[in-house]
Structures are given as structure tokens and as C-alpha cells.
mmCIF file of N, CA and C in Angstrom:
data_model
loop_
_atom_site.group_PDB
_atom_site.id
_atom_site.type_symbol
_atom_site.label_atom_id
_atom_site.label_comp_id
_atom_site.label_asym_id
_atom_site.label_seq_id
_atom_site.Cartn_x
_atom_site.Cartn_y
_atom_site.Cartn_z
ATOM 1 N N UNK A 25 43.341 71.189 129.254
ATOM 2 C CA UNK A 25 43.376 72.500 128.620
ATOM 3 C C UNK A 25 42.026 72.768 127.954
ATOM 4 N N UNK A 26 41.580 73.968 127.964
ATOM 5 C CA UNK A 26 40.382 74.371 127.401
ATOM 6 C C UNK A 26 40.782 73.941 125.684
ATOM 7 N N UNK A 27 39.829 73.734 124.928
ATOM 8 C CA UNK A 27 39.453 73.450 123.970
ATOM 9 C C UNK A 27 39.674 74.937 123.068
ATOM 10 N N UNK A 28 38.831 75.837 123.102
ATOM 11 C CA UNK A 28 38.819 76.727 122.617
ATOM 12 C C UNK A 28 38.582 78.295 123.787
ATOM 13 N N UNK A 29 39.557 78.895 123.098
ATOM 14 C CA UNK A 29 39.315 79.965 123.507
ATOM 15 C C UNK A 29 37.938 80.974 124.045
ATOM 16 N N UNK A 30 37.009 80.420 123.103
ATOM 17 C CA UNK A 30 36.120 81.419 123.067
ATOM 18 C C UNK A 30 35.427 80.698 124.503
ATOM 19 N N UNK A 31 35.339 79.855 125.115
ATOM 20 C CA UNK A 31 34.489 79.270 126.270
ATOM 21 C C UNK A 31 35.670 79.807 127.551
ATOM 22 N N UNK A 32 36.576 79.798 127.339
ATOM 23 C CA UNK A 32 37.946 80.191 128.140
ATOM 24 C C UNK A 32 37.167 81.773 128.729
ATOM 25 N N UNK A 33 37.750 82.068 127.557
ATOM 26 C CA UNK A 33 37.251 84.251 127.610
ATOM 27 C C UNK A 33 35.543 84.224 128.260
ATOM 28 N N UNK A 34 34.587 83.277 127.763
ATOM 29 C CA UNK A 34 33.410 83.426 129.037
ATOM 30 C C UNK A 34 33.100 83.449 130.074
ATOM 31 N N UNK A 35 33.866 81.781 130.042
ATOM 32 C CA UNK A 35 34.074 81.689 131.682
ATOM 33 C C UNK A 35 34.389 82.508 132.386
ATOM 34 N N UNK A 36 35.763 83.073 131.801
ATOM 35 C CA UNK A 36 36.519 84.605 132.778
ATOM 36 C C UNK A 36 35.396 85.463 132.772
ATOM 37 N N UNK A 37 34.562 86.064 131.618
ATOM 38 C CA UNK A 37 33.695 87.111 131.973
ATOM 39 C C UNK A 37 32.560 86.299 132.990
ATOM 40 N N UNK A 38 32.121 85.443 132.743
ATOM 41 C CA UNK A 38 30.341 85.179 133.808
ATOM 42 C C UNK A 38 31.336 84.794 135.451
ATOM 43 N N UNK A 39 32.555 84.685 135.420
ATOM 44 C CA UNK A 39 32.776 84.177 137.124
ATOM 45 C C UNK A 39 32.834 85.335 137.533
ATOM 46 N N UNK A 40 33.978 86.665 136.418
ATOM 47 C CA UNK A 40 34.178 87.855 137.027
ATOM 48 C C UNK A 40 33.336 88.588 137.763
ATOM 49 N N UNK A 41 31.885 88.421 136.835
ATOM 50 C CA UNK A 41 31.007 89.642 136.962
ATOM 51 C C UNK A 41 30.134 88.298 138.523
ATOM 52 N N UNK A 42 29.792 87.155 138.480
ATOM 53 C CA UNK A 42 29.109 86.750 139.618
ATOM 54 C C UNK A 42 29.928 87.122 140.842
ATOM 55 N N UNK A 43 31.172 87.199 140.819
ATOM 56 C CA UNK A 43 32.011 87.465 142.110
ATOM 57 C C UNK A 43 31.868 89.075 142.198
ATOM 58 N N UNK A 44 31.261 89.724 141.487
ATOM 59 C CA UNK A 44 31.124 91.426 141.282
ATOM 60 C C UNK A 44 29.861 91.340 142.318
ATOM 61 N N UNK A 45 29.125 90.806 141.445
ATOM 62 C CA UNK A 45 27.468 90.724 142.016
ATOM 63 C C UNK A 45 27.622 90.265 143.431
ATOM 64 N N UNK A 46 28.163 88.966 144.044
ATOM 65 C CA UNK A 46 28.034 88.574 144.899
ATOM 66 C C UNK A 46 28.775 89.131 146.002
ATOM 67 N N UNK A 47 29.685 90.226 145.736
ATOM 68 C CA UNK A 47 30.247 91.403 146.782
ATOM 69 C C UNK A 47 29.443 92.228 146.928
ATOM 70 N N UNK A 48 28.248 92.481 146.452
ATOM 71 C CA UNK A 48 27.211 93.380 146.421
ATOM 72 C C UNK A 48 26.156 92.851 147.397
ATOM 73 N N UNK A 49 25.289 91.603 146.762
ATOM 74 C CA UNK A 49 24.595 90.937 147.437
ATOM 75 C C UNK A 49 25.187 89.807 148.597
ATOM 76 N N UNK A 50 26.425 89.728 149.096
ATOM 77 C CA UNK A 50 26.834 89.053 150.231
ATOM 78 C C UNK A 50 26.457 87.653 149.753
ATOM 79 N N UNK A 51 26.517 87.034 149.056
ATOM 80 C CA UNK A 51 26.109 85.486 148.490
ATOM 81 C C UNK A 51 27.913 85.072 148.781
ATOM 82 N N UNK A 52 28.567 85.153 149.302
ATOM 83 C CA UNK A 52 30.109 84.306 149.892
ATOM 84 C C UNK A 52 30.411 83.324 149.200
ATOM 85 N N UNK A 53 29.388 82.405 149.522
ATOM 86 C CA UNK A 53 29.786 80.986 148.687
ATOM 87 C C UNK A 53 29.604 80.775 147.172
ATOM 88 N N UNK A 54 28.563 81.268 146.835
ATOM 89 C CA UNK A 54 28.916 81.743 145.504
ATOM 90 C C UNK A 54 30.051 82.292 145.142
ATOM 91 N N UNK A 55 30.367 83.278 145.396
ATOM 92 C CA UNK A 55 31.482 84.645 145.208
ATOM 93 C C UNK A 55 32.710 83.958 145.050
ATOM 94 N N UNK A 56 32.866 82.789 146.166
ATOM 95 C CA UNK A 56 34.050 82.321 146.576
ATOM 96 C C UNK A 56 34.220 81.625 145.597
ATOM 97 N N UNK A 57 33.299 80.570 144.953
ATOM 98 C CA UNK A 57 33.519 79.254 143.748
ATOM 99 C C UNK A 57 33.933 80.594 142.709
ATOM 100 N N UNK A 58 33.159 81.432 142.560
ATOM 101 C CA UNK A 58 33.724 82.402 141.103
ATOM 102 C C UNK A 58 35.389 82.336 140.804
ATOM 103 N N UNK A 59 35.703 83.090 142.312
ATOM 104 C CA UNK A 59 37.355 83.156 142.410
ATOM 105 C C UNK A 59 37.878 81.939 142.572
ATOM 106 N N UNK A 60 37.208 80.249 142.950
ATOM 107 C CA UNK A 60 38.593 79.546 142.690
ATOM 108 C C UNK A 60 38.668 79.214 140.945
ATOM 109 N N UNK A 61 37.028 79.655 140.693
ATOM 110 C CA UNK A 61 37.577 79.375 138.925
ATOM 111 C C UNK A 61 38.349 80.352 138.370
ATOM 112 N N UNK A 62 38.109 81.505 138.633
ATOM 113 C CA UNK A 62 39.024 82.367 137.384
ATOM 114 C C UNK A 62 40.667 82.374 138.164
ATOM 115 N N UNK A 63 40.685 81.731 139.066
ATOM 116 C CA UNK A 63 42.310 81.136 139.719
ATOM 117 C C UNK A 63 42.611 80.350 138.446
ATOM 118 N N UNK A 64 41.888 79.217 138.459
ATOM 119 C CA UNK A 64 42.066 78.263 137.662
ATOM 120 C C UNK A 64 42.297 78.806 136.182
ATOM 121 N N UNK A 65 41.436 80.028 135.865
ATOM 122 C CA UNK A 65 41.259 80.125 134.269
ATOM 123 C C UNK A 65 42.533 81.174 133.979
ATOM 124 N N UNK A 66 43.309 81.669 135.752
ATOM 125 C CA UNK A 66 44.518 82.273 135.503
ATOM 126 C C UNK A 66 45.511 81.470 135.285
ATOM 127 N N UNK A 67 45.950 80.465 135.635
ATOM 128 C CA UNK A 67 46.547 79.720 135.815
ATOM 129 C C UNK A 67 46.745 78.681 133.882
ATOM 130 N N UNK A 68 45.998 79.392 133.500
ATOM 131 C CA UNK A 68 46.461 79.017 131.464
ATOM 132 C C UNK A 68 46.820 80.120 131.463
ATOM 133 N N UNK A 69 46.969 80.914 131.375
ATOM 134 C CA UNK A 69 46.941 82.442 131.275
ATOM 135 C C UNK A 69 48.175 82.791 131.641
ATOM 136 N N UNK A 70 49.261 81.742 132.624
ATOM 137 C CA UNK A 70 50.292 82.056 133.446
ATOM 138 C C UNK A 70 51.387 81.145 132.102
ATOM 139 N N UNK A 71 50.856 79.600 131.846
ATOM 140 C CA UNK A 71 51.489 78.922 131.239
ATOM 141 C C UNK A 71 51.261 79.250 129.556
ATOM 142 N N UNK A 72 50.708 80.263 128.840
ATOM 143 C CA UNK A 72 50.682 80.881 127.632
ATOM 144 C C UNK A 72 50.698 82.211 127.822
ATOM 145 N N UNK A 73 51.225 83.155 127.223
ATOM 146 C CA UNK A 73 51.534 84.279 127.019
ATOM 147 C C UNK A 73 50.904 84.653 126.118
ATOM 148 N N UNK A 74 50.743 84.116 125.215
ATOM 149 C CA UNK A 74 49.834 84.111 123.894
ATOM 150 C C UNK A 74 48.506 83.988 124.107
ATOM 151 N N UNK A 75 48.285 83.251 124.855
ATOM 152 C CA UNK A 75 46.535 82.872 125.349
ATOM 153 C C UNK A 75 46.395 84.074 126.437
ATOM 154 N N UNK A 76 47.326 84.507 127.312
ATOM 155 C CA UNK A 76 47.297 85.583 127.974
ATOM 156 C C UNK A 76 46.833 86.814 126.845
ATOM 157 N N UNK A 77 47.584 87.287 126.175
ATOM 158 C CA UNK A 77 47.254 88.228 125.591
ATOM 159 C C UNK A 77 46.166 88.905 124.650
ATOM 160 N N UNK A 78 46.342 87.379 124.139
ATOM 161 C CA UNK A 78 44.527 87.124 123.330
ATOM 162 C C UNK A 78 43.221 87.451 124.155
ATOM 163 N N UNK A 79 43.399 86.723 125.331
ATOM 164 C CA UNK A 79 42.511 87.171 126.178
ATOM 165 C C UNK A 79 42.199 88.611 126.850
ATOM 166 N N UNK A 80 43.577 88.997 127.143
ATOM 167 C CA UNK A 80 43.504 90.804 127.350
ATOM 168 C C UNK A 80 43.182 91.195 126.801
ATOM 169 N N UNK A 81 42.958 91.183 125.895
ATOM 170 C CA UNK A 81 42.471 91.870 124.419
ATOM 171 C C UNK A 81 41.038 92.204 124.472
ATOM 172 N N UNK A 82 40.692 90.898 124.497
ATOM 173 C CA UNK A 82 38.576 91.227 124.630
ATOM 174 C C UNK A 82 38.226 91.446 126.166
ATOM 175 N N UNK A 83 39.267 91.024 127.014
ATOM 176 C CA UNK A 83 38.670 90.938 128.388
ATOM 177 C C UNK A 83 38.636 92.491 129.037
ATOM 178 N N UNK A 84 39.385 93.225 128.248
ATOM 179 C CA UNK A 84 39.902 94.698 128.280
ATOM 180 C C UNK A 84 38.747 95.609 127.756
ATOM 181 N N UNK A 85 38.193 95.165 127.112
ATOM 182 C CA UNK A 85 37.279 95.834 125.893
ATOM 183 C C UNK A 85 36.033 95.484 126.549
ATOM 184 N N UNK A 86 35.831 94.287 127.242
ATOM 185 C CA UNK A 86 34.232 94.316 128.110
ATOM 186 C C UNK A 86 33.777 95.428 128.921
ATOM 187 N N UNK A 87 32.548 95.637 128.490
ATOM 188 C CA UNK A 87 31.395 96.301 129.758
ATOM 189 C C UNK A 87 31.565 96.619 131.103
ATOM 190 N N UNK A 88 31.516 95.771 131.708
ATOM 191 C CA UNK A 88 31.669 95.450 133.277
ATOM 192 C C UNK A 88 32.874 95.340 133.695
ATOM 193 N N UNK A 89 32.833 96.601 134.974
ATOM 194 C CA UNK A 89 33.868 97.054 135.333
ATOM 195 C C UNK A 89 34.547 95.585 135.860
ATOM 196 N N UNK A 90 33.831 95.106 136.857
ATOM 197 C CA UNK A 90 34.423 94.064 137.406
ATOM 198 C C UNK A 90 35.189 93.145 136.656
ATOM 199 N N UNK A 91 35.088 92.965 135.303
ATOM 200 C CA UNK A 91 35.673 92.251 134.623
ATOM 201 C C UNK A 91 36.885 92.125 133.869
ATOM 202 N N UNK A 92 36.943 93.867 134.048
ATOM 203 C CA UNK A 92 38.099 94.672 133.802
ATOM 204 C C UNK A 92 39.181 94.849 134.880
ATOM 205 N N UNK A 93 38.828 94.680 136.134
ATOM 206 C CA UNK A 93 39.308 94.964 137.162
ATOM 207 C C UNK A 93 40.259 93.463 137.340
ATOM 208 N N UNK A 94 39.756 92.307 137.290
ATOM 209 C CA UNK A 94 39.891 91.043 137.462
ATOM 210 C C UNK A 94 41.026 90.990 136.268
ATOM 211 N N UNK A 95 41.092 91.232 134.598
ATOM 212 C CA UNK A 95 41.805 91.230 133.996
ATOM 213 C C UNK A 95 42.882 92.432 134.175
ATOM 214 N N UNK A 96 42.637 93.447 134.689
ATOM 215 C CA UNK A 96 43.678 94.229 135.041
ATOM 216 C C UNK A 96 45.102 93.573 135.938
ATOM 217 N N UNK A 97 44.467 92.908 136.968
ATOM 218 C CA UNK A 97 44.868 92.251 137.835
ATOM 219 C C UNK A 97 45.829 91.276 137.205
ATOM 220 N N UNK A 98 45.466 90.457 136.786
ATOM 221 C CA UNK A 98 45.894 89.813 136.142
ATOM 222 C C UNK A 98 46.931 90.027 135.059
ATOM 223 N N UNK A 99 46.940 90.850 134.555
ATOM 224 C CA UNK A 99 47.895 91.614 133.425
ATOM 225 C C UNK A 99 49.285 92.269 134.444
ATOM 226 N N UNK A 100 48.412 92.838 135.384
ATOM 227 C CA UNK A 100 49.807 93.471 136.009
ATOM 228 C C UNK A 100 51.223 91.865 136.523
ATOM 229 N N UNK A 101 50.294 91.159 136.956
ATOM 230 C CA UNK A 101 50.752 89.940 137.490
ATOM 231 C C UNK A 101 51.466 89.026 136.568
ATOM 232 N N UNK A 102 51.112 89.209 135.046
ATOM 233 C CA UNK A 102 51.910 88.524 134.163
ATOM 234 C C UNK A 102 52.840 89.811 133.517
ATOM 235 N N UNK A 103 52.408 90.595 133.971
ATOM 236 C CA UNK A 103 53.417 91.811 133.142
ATOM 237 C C UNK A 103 53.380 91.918 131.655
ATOM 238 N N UNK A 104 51.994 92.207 131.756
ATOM 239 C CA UNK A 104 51.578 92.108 130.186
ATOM 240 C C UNK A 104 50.662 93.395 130.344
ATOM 241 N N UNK A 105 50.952 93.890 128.991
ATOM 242 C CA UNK A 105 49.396 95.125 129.011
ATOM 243 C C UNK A 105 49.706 96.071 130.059
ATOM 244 N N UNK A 106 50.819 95.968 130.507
ATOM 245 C CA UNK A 106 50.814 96.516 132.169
ATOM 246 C C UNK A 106 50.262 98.289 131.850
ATOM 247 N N UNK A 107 50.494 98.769 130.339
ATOM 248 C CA UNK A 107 49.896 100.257 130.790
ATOM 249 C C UNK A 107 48.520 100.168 130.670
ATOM 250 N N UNK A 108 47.839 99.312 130.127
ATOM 251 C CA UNK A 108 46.271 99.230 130.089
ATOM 252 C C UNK A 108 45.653 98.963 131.191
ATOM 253 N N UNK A 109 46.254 98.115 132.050
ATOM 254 C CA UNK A 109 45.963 97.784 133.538
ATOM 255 C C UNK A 109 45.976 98.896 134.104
ATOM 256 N N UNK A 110 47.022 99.576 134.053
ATOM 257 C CA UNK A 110 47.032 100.700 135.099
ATOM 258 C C UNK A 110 45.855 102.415 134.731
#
């Protein structure tokens, strides 16, 4: 389990936005490692509800669309936030 939150919520933002970038610039293998991590960084996110939500919270409120898009996703899928997602 992650340690702290705050490295949790990064990770999700720097994989989101490289798998953004790398649909842009065609970098695949890059793109691809992004998505098996934020699998992985969904996958706490599935087994806390609480860590889910905490995280919607700032991941909702970021800059970059892509990052929003990725936590949207994700929200609909835990059925959380579901009107902010949409």
C-alpha cells in the first residue's frame, strides 16, 4: 500500500497526463506503462472508498484535461462523484 497519499494523487496525475502526451506524440510504449500504472493506482482506489474519494477531490480540481478524464473514468466505475464525472 502506498504510504501516503500525497505520492498516490501524483503518480495518478504524471501517468495520466504522459499517457495524454503519448496519444499525441505516438510514444505506445511509454503510453502503455502509464496505463498499467494508474490500473494499479486504480486498483487502491477500488479497495478504499475513502482513498477513492479523497483522491476525486484534487484529481477533479487538476489542470489537465487528461487527468480529469482518467479520474472521471474512474469515478463513474466506482460510482462515486458520478455527477462530477459526467
Amino acid at each position: 500500500m502506498y504510504e501516503n497519499i500525497t505520492i498516490l494523487i501524483k503518480d495518478y496525475i504524471d501517468n495520466a497526463i504522459i499517457q495524454g502526451e503519448t496519444t499525441l506524440n505516438g510514444d505506445y510504449k511509454r503510453g502503455n506503462k502509464a496505463v498499467k500504472n494508474l490500473k494499479k493506482i486504480f486498483k487502491y482506489m477500488v479497495k478504499d472508498n475513502v482513498l477513492a474519494l479523497q483522491m476525486l477531490d484534487i484529481l477533479f480540481s487538476n489542470d489537465n484535461t487528461n487527468v480529469i478524464i482518467w479520474a472521471a473514468g474512474h469515478a463513474l466505475v466506482l460510482k462515486l462523484k458520478t455527477d462530477e464525472a459526467i
